[in-house]
């Protein structure tokens, strides 16, 4: 009998060369974040189902993979069973909720401000499509316990450095503040409880333009005069956009801080990126409370990194408010493009040591060791009628030299 | 409201210093395996439930975490519901079954013999106890497609090198062959279908001694004469054990190969370990077909690495027999001990850059960058009444120097 060998729907096997690129990118990003004084942490993939369901995950909550209860906890004889009877835990859908829980659970052992690195797997039951998987990596840094904009500046410096370290430049950091956005919407005459849904439409400004935003707002049933006022405000906030936006924002410090961050980012960019105020930047997550940012690059259809301040989330676990801000790099997107574009990454010299089945294996081992100690990666192959095919396979994995055990001679491969 | 922040039962949050040790160990082991020409692969955590249930996992099969079906696939109105109605996938309990599936699924893109590294999470619903978790890492290398003992020798060389690279020495590699073991049991007069359960008892020889093994065999209901014969054989196979074992093994090549592997291991050990034949070594898994090995060290209560040859497993996916052999390092066990013993690992120099809130942040960034370019890890702290406490926190994470932004002076910390 032959069993089906395809991975579960929406998941993927990674080939050696893909893993090599992924590990390279991860290592470069991690090294950069560590140099900035961030510390890597590790949380379980499994989370309590109640915590997951009550978290601020927006539409992600409908995509949680749930784990069946075990043993006596699972009672299938009960009448009118529902999902809550069947599950007690699930797989995390992001790394921000687990980080908040982690901070609350380990606070007494953590240094403040706490600067965390997380590069780990998350799970979402998304409709599978090209480049979107149900099991994928997120790559986050967060600063917990710093309410000043120093935290935002640090995240932007570290994230842009990390992108630079893997060869990405010529990108744009877009920055906005939820409080400016909210005040602009309120200034137009929308109700406070309408801000969320107006944001969702306004977020599309880049794609559908002014007319599109107007049409969607009217379609949604908002009054013509309110929508017209909002369109006037949007038009007003062009050109030197931020100073115009200032008019509508009730808290002037918010604008000053945003300006400080923009100036900082442009001063450290070294020509590799630029930072701009983006009046329509929303970043989907409901938990953001202040500044939000994303990084876009002509290389990518959509954003390559995104984040923002979420000062209320950790309070849910701690029972007291703790400021927090995070920035996440689109690890899957970046590594997929690098693999498709066959970006070559630095690697040690790879050598095939060719010997015979009846050679003394201890001597072969010693020769191999001698090459390894020179920093080479060494695969041993035995002379046989399969040798040519085996060598071709290794060449495709980046092996560039053969070393003959009997003579010690080297030969370039290609 | 305050939410519970404890991780799910049997799982664990890792603190920054724990992650540092774990990453260090993982990186050292990985680098060694790569130098030996192994390639890292990556498979999904989620696996098809039918594949998991039908796999050779022994008692692990009862410890599988199962994922609830989603959407219309989940029908709770059906009568007499059982678990199979509710789940369609689960979390992998080891890395060997996924490797077999991976090999069958990607064979056309893999180089033969295929040498895989896997360092990844697996899940088992074990009864939680000290040092045993429900979510943990395994660290495996496997060679697929080499039926010769070169594969066993390569695994032993790579694994002992990896242990050496993280500072472990003075250990013993125990080796046996399931076929010798089987022939010894059959020679005593046991039936072929009794071999498995005799093995389970014989495996305990180290712990319960000859008398213990004898008592348990009799208790199990085996005939006195068969048990007596078996005890004679065990006694016979002492001293120069392997040559004695040879008498009972029907296939002399099996003993020659084992001897070859033992000689090889002892020749390359460089005094750091020794390799011995262990007549009672079983290694639990039902899928082993030939040589089995484990590594024990006085530092550890039980084994620190284990593996063996499993020539039949991949055939279940491919429909044709493919030889395979693997070796697994007890990653959790090793890193737990290193953390408890506060083993210090090499790290870059860690510096605290101390500045004032009103310093120019671009200049602070440039100073930090200058230090980072010298290879230092740099955390910026601001003068405030919290500074002392914050510095103590960083000192506990290995920060050894302060650099004062205003003067550029360095000061040793302790």
PDB file of N, CA and C in Angstrom, chain A residues 322-408:
ATOM      1  N   UNK A 322       0.216  49.043  30.216  1.00  0.00           N
ATOM      2  CA  UNK A 322       1.653  49.000  29.918  1.00  0.00           C
ATOM      3  C   UNK A 322       1.844  49.389  28.454  1.00  0.00           C
ATOM      4  N   UNK A 323       2.641  50.436  28.176  1.00  0.00           N
ATOM      5  CA  UNK A 323       2.817  50.857  26.787  1.00  0.00           C
ATOM      6  C   UNK A 323       3.617  49.833  25.985  1.00  0.00           C
ATOM      7  N   UNK A 324       3.282  49.687  24.710  1.00  0.00           N
ATOM      8  CA  UNK A 324       3.983  48.720  23.868  1.00  0.00           C
ATOM      9  C   UNK A 324       3.916  49.153  22.417  1.00  0.00           C
ATOM     10  N   UNK A 325       4.978  48.817  21.682  1.00  0.00           N
ATOM     11  CA  UNK A 325       4.994  49.144  20.255  1.00  0.00           C
ATOM     12  C   UNK A 325       5.787  48.056  19.524  1.00  0.00           C
ATOM     13  N   UNK A 326       5.315  47.681  18.327  1.00  0.00           N
ATOM     14  CA  UNK A 326       5.954  46.570  17.617  1.00  0.00           C
ATOM     15  C   UNK A 326       6.110  46.833  16.132  1.00  0.00           C
ATOM     16  N   UNK A 327       7.034  46.094  15.526  1.00  0.00           N
ATOM     17  CA  UNK A 327       7.273  46.212  14.081  1.00  0.00           C
ATOM     18  C   UNK A 327       7.540  44.796  13.562  1.00  0.00           C
ATOM     19  N   UNK A 328       6.900  44.434  12.469  1.00  0.00           N
ATOM     20  CA  UNK A 328       6.966  43.070  11.957  1.00  0.00           C
ATOM     21  C   UNK A 328       7.437  43.065  10.510  1.00  0.00           C
ATOM     22  N   UNK A 329       8.421  42.214  10.207  1.00  0.00           N
ATOM     23  CA  UNK A 329       8.917  42.095   8.824  1.00  0.00           C
ATOM     24  C   UNK A 329       8.208  40.933   8.131  1.00  0.00           C
ATOM     25  N   UNK A 330       7.809  41.133   6.892  1.00  0.00           N
ATOM     26  CA  UNK A 330       7.117  40.078   6.126  1.00  0.00           C
ATOM     27  C   UNK A 330       8.089  39.011   5.661  1.00  0.00           C
ATOM     28  N   UNK A 331       8.443  38.122   6.593  1.00  0.00           N
ATOM     29  CA  UNK A 331       9.485  37.121   6.351  1.00  0.00           C
ATOM     30  C   UNK A 331       9.166  36.217   5.161  1.00  0.00           C
ATOM     31  N   UNK A 332       7.934  35.730   5.094  1.00  0.00           N
ATOM     32  CA  UNK A 332       7.565  34.802   4.011  1.00  0.00           C
ATOM     33  C   UNK A 332       7.632  35.491   2.656  1.00  0.00           C
ATOM     34  N   UNK A 333       7.134  36.728   2.628  1.00  0.00           N
ATOM     35  CA  UNK A 333       7.124  37.477   1.376  1.00  0.00           C
ATOM     36  C   UNK A 333       8.549  37.703   0.866  1.00  0.00           C
ATOM     37  N   UNK A 334       9.424  38.146   1.766  1.00  0.00           N
ATOM     38  CA  UNK A 334      10.809  38.444   1.387  1.00  0.00           C
ATOM     39  C   UNK A 334      11.540  37.187   0.919  1.00  0.00           C
ATOM     40  N   UNK A 335      11.401  36.100   1.686  1.00  0.00           N
ATOM     41  CA  UNK A 335      12.170  34.901   1.330  1.00  0.00           C
ATOM     42  C   UNK A 335      11.608  34.257   0.067  1.00  0.00           C
ATOM     43  N   UNK A 336      10.298  34.338  -0.141  1.00  0.00           N
ATOM     44  CA  UNK A 336       9.721  33.786  -1.374  1.00  0.00           C
ATOM     45  C   UNK A 336      10.289  34.501  -2.586  1.00  0.00           C
ATOM     46  N   UNK A 337      10.336  35.837  -2.519  1.00  0.00           N
ATOM     47  CA  UNK A 337      10.860  36.608  -3.659  1.00  0.00           C
ATOM     48  C   UNK A 337      12.340  36.308  -3.878  1.00  0.00           C
ATOM     49  N   UNK A 338      13.112  36.217  -2.788  1.00  0.00           N
ATOM     50  CA  UNK A 338      14.544  35.927  -2.939  1.00  0.00           C
ATOM     51  C   UNK A 338      14.763  34.551  -3.562  1.00  0.00           C
ATOM     52  N   UNK A 339      13.916  33.584  -3.185  1.00  0.00           N
ATOM     53  CA  UNK A 339      14.062  32.248  -3.762  1.00  0.00           C
ATOM     54  C   UNK A 339      13.684  32.258  -5.235  1.00  0.00           C
ATOM     55  N   UNK A 340      12.578  32.945  -5.566  1.00  0.00           N
ATOM     56  CA  UNK A 340      12.145  33.002  -6.970  1.00  0.00           C
ATOM     57  C   UNK A 340      13.169  33.719  -7.843  1.00  0.00           C
ATOM     58  N   UNK A 341      13.790  34.749  -7.270  1.00  0.00           N
ATOM     59  CA  UNK A 341      14.775  35.516  -8.042  1.00  0.00           C
ATOM     60  C   UNK A 341      16.156  34.879  -7.989  1.00  0.00           C
ATOM     61  N   UNK A 342      16.250  33.705  -7.361  1.00  0.00           N
ATOM     62  CA  UNK A 342      17.517  32.975  -7.251  1.00  0.00           C
ATOM     63  C   UNK A 342      18.641  33.862  -6.712  1.00  0.00           C
ATOM     64  N   UNK A 343      18.335  34.696  -5.723  1.00  0.00           N
ATOM     65  CA  UNK A 343      19.346  35.537  -5.091  1.00  0.00           C
ATOM     66  C   UNK A 343      20.423  34.632  -4.506  1.00  0.00           C
ATOM     67  N   UNK A 344      21.687  34.905  -4.846  1.00  0.00           N
ATOM     68  CA  UNK A 344      22.730  34.039  -4.289  1.00  0.00           C
ATOM     69  C   UNK A 344      23.186  34.588  -2.952  1.00  0.00           C
ATOM     70  N   UNK A 345      23.321  33.693  -1.984  1.00  0.00           N
ATOM     71  CA  UNK A 345      23.704  34.122  -0.646  1.00  0.00           C
ATOM     72  C   UNK A 345      25.092  33.581  -0.336  1.00  0.00           C
ATOM     73  N   UNK A 346      25.834  34.286   0.512  1.00  0.00           N
ATOM     74  CA  UNK A 346      27.191  33.815   0.820  1.00  0.00           C
ATOM     75  C   UNK A 346      27.144  32.465   1.520  1.00  0.00           C
ATOM     76  N   UNK A 347      28.075  31.591   1.173  1.00  0.00           N
ATOM     77  CA  UNK A 347      28.119  30.268   1.804  1.00  0.00           C
ATOM     78  C   UNK A 347      29.573  29.819   1.870  1.00  0.00           C
ATOM     79  N   UNK A 348      29.833  28.869   2.754  1.00  0.00           N
ATOM     80  CA  UNK A 348      31.170  28.278   2.799  1.00  0.00           C
ATOM     81  C   UNK A 348      31.437  27.522   1.494  1.00  0.00           C
ATOM     82  N   UNK A 349      32.724  27.281   1.206  1.00  0.00           N
ATOM     83  CA  UNK A 349      33.079  26.495   0.028  1.00  0.00           C
ATOM     84  C   UNK A 349      32.591  25.056   0.202  1.00  0.00           C
ATOM     85  N   UNK A 350      31.924  24.527  -0.820  1.00  0.00           N
ATOM     86  CA  UNK A 350      31.373  23.176  -0.737  1.00  0.00           C
ATOM     87  C   UNK A 350      32.168  22.227  -1.636  1.00  0.00           C
ATOM     88  N   UNK A 351      32.679  21.166  -1.028  1.00  0.00           N
ATOM     89  CA  UNK A 351      33.601  20.253  -1.725  1.00  0.00           C
ATOM     90  C   UNK A 351      33.082  18.816  -1.686  1.00  0.00           C
ATOM     91  N   UNK A 352      33.186  18.125  -2.824  1.00  0.00           N
ATOM     92  CA  UNK A 352      32.854  16.694  -2.851  1.00  0.00           C
ATOM     93  C   UNK A 352      34.150  15.900  -2.717  1.00  0.00           C
ATOM     94  N   UNK A 353      34.240  15.078  -1.687  1.00  0.00           N
ATOM     95  CA  UNK A 353      35.417  14.226  -1.501  1.00  0.00           C
ATOM     96  C   UNK A 353      35.080  12.873  -2.120  1.00  0.00           C
ATOM     97  N   UNK A 354      35.816  12.525  -3.195  1.00  0.00           N
ATOM     98  CA  UNK A 354      35.484  11.314  -3.945  1.00  0.00           C
ATOM     99  C   UNK A 354      36.433  10.175  -3.559  1.00  0.00           C
ATOM    100  N   UNK A 355      35.870   9.055  -3.132  1.00  0.00           N
ATOM    101  CA  UNK A 355      36.714   7.927  -2.733  1.00  0.00           C
ATOM    102  C   UNK A 355      36.099   6.607  -3.211  1.00  0.00           C
ATOM    103  N   UNK A 356      36.739   5.510  -2.840  1.00  0.00           N
ATOM    104  CA  UNK A 356      36.259   4.175  -3.231  1.00  0.00           C
ATOM    105  C   UNK A 356      35.680   3.455  -2.019  1.00  0.00           C
ATOM    106  N   UNK A 357      34.755   2.536  -2.302  1.00  0.00           N
ATOM    107  CA  UNK A 357      34.116   1.787  -1.216  1.00  0.00           C
ATOM    108  C   UNK A 357      35.139   1.066  -0.342  1.00  0.00           C
ATOM    109  N   UNK A 358      36.261   0.635  -0.935  1.00  0.00           N
ATOM    110  CA  UNK A 358      37.205  -0.131  -0.118  1.00  0.00           C
ATOM    111  C   UNK A 358      38.326   0.719   0.484  1.00  0.00           C
ATOM    112  N   UNK A 359      38.214   2.047   0.363  1.00  0.00           N
ATOM    113  CA  UNK A 359      39.199   2.899   1.062  1.00  0.00           C
ATOM    114  C   UNK A 359      39.005   2.761   2.569  1.00  0.00           C
ATOM    115  N   UNK A 360      40.060   3.029   3.303  1.00  0.00           N
ATOM    116  CA  UNK A 360      39.974   2.979   4.758  1.00  0.00           C
ATOM    117  C   UNK A 360      39.130   4.168   5.231  1.00  0.00           C
ATOM    118  N   UNK A 361      37.990   3.874   5.834  1.00  0.00           N
ATOM    119  CA  UNK A 361      37.055   4.943   6.194  1.00  0.00           C
ATOM    120  C   UNK A 361      37.614   5.892   7.247  1.00  0.00           C
ATOM    121  N   UNK A 362      38.519   5.403   8.078  1.00  0.00           N
ATOM    122  CA  UNK A 362      39.132   6.292   9.069  1.00  0.00           C
ATOM    123  C   UNK A 362      40.020   7.321   8.371  1.00  0.00           C
ATOM    124  N   UNK A 363      40.763   6.866   7.356  1.00  0.00           N
ATOM    125  CA  UNK A 363      41.600   7.815   6.601  1.00  0.00           C
ATOM    126  C   UNK A 363      40.750   8.819   5.818  1.00  0.00           C
ATOM    127  N   UNK A 364      39.646   8.299   5.260  1.00  0.00           N
ATOM    128  CA  UNK A 364      38.725   9.214   4.554  1.00  0.00           C
ATOM    129  C   UNK A 364      38.199  10.263   5.540  1.00  0.00           C
ATOM    130  N   UNK A 365      37.833   9.788   6.725  1.00  0.00           N
ATOM    131  CA  UNK A 365      37.328  10.704   7.751  1.00  0.00           C
ATOM    132  C   UNK A 365      38.379  11.762   8.098  1.00  0.00           C
ATOM    133  N   UNK A 366      39.639  11.334   8.234  1.00  0.00           N
ATOM    134  CA  UNK A 366      40.690  12.284   8.597  1.00  0.00           C
ATOM    135  C   UNK A 366      40.905  13.336   7.506  1.00  0.00           C
ATOM    136  N   UNK A 367      40.849  12.883   6.255  1.00  0.00           N
ATOM    137  CA  UNK A 367      40.994  13.822   5.133  1.00  0.00           C
ATOM    138  C   UNK A 367      39.836  14.823   5.151  1.00  0.00           C
ATOM    139  N   UNK A 368      38.636  14.301   5.371  1.00  0.00           N
ATOM    140  CA  UNK A 368      37.450  15.156   5.419  1.00  0.00           C
ATOM    141  C   UNK A 368      37.599  16.199   6.539  1.00  0.00           C
ATOM    142  N   UNK A 369      38.057  15.724   7.663  1.00  0.00           N
ATOM    143  CA  UNK A 369      38.242  16.603   8.817  1.00  0.00           C
ATOM    144  C   UNK A 369      39.222  17.722   8.508  1.00  0.00           C
ATOM    145  N   UNK A 370      40.292  17.361   7.795  1.00  0.00           N
ATOM    146  CA  UNK A 370      41.308  18.334   7.405  1.00  0.00           C
ATOM    147  C   UNK A 370      40.654  19.436   6.546  1.00  0.00           C
ATOM    148  N   UNK A 371      39.780  19.039   5.618  1.00  0.00           N
ATOM    149  CA  UNK A 371      39.101  20.019   4.758  1.00  0.00           C
ATOM    150  C   UNK A 371      38.094  20.837   5.575  1.00  0.00           C
ATOM    151  N   UNK A 372      37.355  20.155   6.462  1.00  0.00           N
ATOM    152  CA  UNK A 372      36.373  20.863   7.277  1.00  0.00           C
ATOM    153  C   UNK A 372      37.056  21.904   8.159  1.00  0.00           C
ATOM    154  N   UNK A 373      38.236  21.549   8.667  1.00  0.00           N
ATOM    155  CA  UNK A 373      38.949  22.498   9.533  1.00  0.00           C
ATOM    156  C   UNK A 373      39.416  23.730   8.767  1.00  0.00           C
ATOM    157  N   UNK A 374      39.501  23.601   7.435  1.00  0.00           N
ATOM    158  CA  UNK A 374      39.804  24.784   6.603  1.00  0.00           C
ATOM    159  C   UNK A 374      38.538  25.579   6.303  1.00  0.00           C
ATOM    160  N   UNK A 375      37.421  25.172   6.900  1.00  0.00           N
ATOM    161  CA  UNK A 375      36.171  25.927   6.729  1.00  0.00           C
ATOM    162  C   UNK A 375      35.302  25.440   5.591  1.00  0.00           C
ATOM    163  N   UNK A 376      35.646  24.269   5.025  1.00  0.00           N
ATOM    164  CA  UNK A 376      34.845  23.766   3.900  1.00  0.00           C
ATOM    165  C   UNK A 376      33.696  22.883   4.376  1.00  0.00           C
ATOM    166  N   UNK A 377      32.652  22.837   3.541  1.00  0.00           N
ATOM    167  CA  UNK A 377      31.570  21.873   3.720  1.00  0.00           C
ATOM    168  C   UNK A 377      31.916  20.675   2.849  1.00  0.00           C
ATOM    169  N   UNK A 378      31.928  19.473   3.421  1.00  0.00           N
ATOM    170  CA  UNK A 378      32.449  18.310   2.686  1.00  0.00           C
ATOM    171  C   UNK A 378      31.425  17.171   2.620  1.00  0.00           C
ATOM    172  N   UNK A 379      31.048  16.798   1.405  1.00  0.00           N
ATOM    173  CA  UNK A 379      30.238  15.594   1.208  1.00  0.00           C
ATOM    174  C   UNK A 379      31.125  14.505   0.614  1.00  0.00           C
ATOM    175  N   UNK A 380      31.032  13.305   1.183  1.00  0.00           N
ATOM    176  CA  UNK A 380      31.801  12.180   0.648  1.00  0.00           C
ATOM    177  C   UNK A 380      30.931  11.419  -0.353  1.00  0.00           C
ATOM    178  N   UNK A 381      31.458  11.153  -1.540  1.00  0.00           N
ATOM    179  CA  UNK A 381      30.746  10.277  -2.491  1.00  0.00           C
ATOM    180  C   UNK A 381      31.683   9.138  -2.884  1.00  0.00           C
ATOM    181  N   UNK A 382      31.087   7.976  -3.178  1.00  0.00           N
ATOM    182  CA  UNK A 382      31.865   6.799  -3.549  1.00  0.00           C
ATOM    183  C   UNK A 382      31.769   6.577  -5.046  1.00  0.00           C
ATOM    184  N   UNK A 383      32.896   6.144  -5.646  1.00  0.00           N
ATOM    185  CA  UNK A 383      32.874   5.846  -7.075  1.00  0.00           C
ATOM    186  C   UNK A 383      31.898   4.696  -7.323  1.00  0.00           C
ATOM    187  N   UNK A 384      30.952   4.910  -8.234  1.00  0.00           N
ATOM    188  CA  UNK A 384      29.993   3.880  -8.633  1.00  0.00           C
ATOM    189  C   UNK A 384      29.364   4.380  -9.919  1.00  0.00           C
ATOM    190  N   UNK A 385      28.498   3.579 -10.512  1.00  0.00           N
ATOM    191  CA  UNK A 385      27.911   4.074 -11.760  1.00  0.00           C
ATOM    192  C   UNK A 385      26.931   5.213 -11.520  1.00  0.00           C
ATOM    193  N   UNK A 386      26.570   5.437 -10.255  1.00  0.00           N
ATOM    194  CA  UNK A 386      25.679   6.564  -9.929  1.00  0.00           C
ATOM    195  C   UNK A 386      26.444   7.864  -9.667  1.00  0.00           C
ATOM    196  N   UNK A 387      27.795   7.808  -9.664  1.00  0.00           N
ATOM    197  CA  UNK A 387      28.566   8.960  -9.196  1.00  0.00           C
ATOM    198  C   UNK A 387      28.237  10.247  -9.951  1.00  0.00           C
ATOM    199  N   UNK A 388      28.145  10.148 -11.283  1.00  0.00           N
ATOM    200  CA  UNK A 388      27.896  11.347 -12.088  1.00  0.00           C
ATOM    201  C   UNK A 388      26.605  12.027 -11.689  1.00  0.00           C
ATOM    202  N   UNK A 389      25.546  11.231 -11.537  1.00  0.00           N
ATOM    203  CA  UNK A 389      24.249  11.781 -11.182  1.00  0.00           C
ATOM    204  C   UNK A 389      24.288  12.388  -9.775  1.00  0.00           C
ATOM    205  N   UNK A 390      24.967  11.689  -8.871  1.00  0.00           N
ATOM    206  CA  UNK A 390      25.071  12.195  -7.502  1.00  0.00           C
ATOM    207  C   UNK A 390      25.824  13.532  -7.469  1.00  0.00           C
ATOM    208  N   UNK A 391      26.900  13.615  -8.303  1.00  0.00           N
ATOM    209  CA  UNK A 391      27.661  14.869  -8.339  1.00  0.00           C
ATOM    210  C   UNK A 391      26.818  16.001  -8.909  1.00  0.00           C
ATOM    211  N   UNK A 392      26.039  15.702  -9.952  1.00  0.00           N
ATOM    212  CA  UNK A 392      25.162  16.735 -10.527  1.00  0.00           C
ATOM    213  C   UNK A 392      24.205  17.274  -9.469  1.00  0.00           C
ATOM    214  N   UNK A 393      23.677  16.354  -8.656  1.00  0.00           N
ATOM    215  CA  UNK A 393      22.770  16.773  -7.595  1.00  0.00           C
ATOM    216  C   UNK A 393      23.446  17.742  -6.638  1.00  0.00           C
ATOM    217  N   UNK A 394      24.682  17.413  -6.231  1.00  0.00           N
ATOM    218  CA  UNK A 394      25.397  18.290  -5.296  1.00  0.00           C
ATOM    219  C   UNK A 394      25.785  19.613  -5.947  1.00  0.00           C
ATOM    220  N   UNK A 395      26.136  19.572  -7.244  1.00  0.00           N
ATOM    221  CA  UNK A 395      26.467  20.823  -7.940  1.00  0.00           C
ATOM    222  C   UNK A 395      25.264  21.765  -7.902  1.00  0.00           C
ATOM    223  N   UNK A 396      24.067  21.188  -8.071  1.00  0.00           N
ATOM    224  CA  UNK A 396      22.858  22.027  -8.040  1.00  0.00           C
ATOM    225  C   UNK A 396      22.638  22.623  -6.648  1.00  0.00           C
ATOM    226  N   UNK A 397      23.278  22.046  -5.645  1.00  0.00           N
ATOM    227  CA  UNK A 397      23.173  22.584  -4.285  1.00  0.00           C
ATOM    228  C   UNK A 397      24.371  23.471  -3.930  1.00  0.00           C
ATOM    229  N   UNK A 398      25.153  23.830  -4.933  1.00  0.00           N
ATOM    230  CA  UNK A 398      26.217  24.802  -4.707  1.00  0.00           C
ATOM    231  C   UNK A 398      27.606  24.211  -4.498  1.00  0.00           C
ATOM    232  N   UNK A 399      27.795  22.912  -4.726  1.00  0.00           N
ATOM    233  CA  UNK A 399      29.137  22.327  -4.603  1.00  0.00           C
ATOM    234  C   UNK A 399      29.967  22.770  -5.806  1.00  0.00           C
ATOM    235  N   UNK A 400      31.176  23.285  -5.534  1.00  0.00           N
ATOM    236  CA  UNK A 400      31.960  23.884  -6.618  1.00  0.00           C
ATOM    237  C   UNK A 400      33.301  23.193  -6.867  1.00  0.00           C
ATOM    238  N   UNK A 401      33.660  22.233  -5.999  1.00  0.00           N
ATOM    239  CA  UNK A 401      34.956  21.572  -6.167  1.00  0.00           C
ATOM    240  C   UNK A 401      34.856  20.088  -5.868  1.00  0.00           C
ATOM    241  N   UNK A 402      35.661  19.290  -6.557  1.00  0.00           N
ATOM    242  CA  UNK A 402      35.829  17.887  -6.177  1.00  0.00           C
ATOM    243  C   UNK A 402      37.237  17.727  -5.624  1.00  0.00           C
ATOM    244  N   UNK A 403      37.392  16.872  -4.620  1.00  0.00           N
ATOM    245  CA  UNK A 403      38.717  16.532  -4.115  1.00  0.00           C
ATOM    246  C   UNK A 403      38.842  15.012  -4.183  1.00  0.00           C
ATOM    247  N   UNK A 404      39.889  14.521  -4.857  1.00  0.00           N
ATOM    248  CA  UNK A 404      40.054  13.075  -5.016  1.00  0.00           C
ATOM    249  C   UNK A 404      40.862  12.523  -3.851  1.00  0.00           C
ATOM    250  N   UNK A 405      40.264  11.590  -3.129  1.00  0.00           N
ATOM    251  CA  UNK A 405      40.894  11.066  -1.927  1.00  0.00           C
ATOM    252  C   UNK A 405      42.226  10.397  -2.224  1.00  0.00           C
ATOM    253  N   UNK A 406      42.294   9.656  -3.333  1.00  0.00           N
ATOM    254  CA  UNK A 406      43.525   8.904  -3.607  1.00  0.00           C
ATOM    255  C   UNK A 406      44.711   9.807  -3.916  1.00  0.00           C
ATOM    256  N   UNK A 407      44.480  10.911  -4.660  1.00  0.00           N
ATOM    257  CA  UNK A 407      45.607  11.777  -5.034  1.00  0.00           C
ATOM    258  C   UNK A 407      45.661  13.055  -4.198  1.00  0.00           C
ATOM    259  N   UNK A 408      44.515  13.437  -3.613  1.00  0.00           N
ATOM    260  CA  UNK A 408      44.476  14.718  -2.898  1.00  0.00           C
ATOM    261  C   UNK A 408      44.266  15.891  -3.836  1.00  0.00           C
TER     262      UNK A 408
END
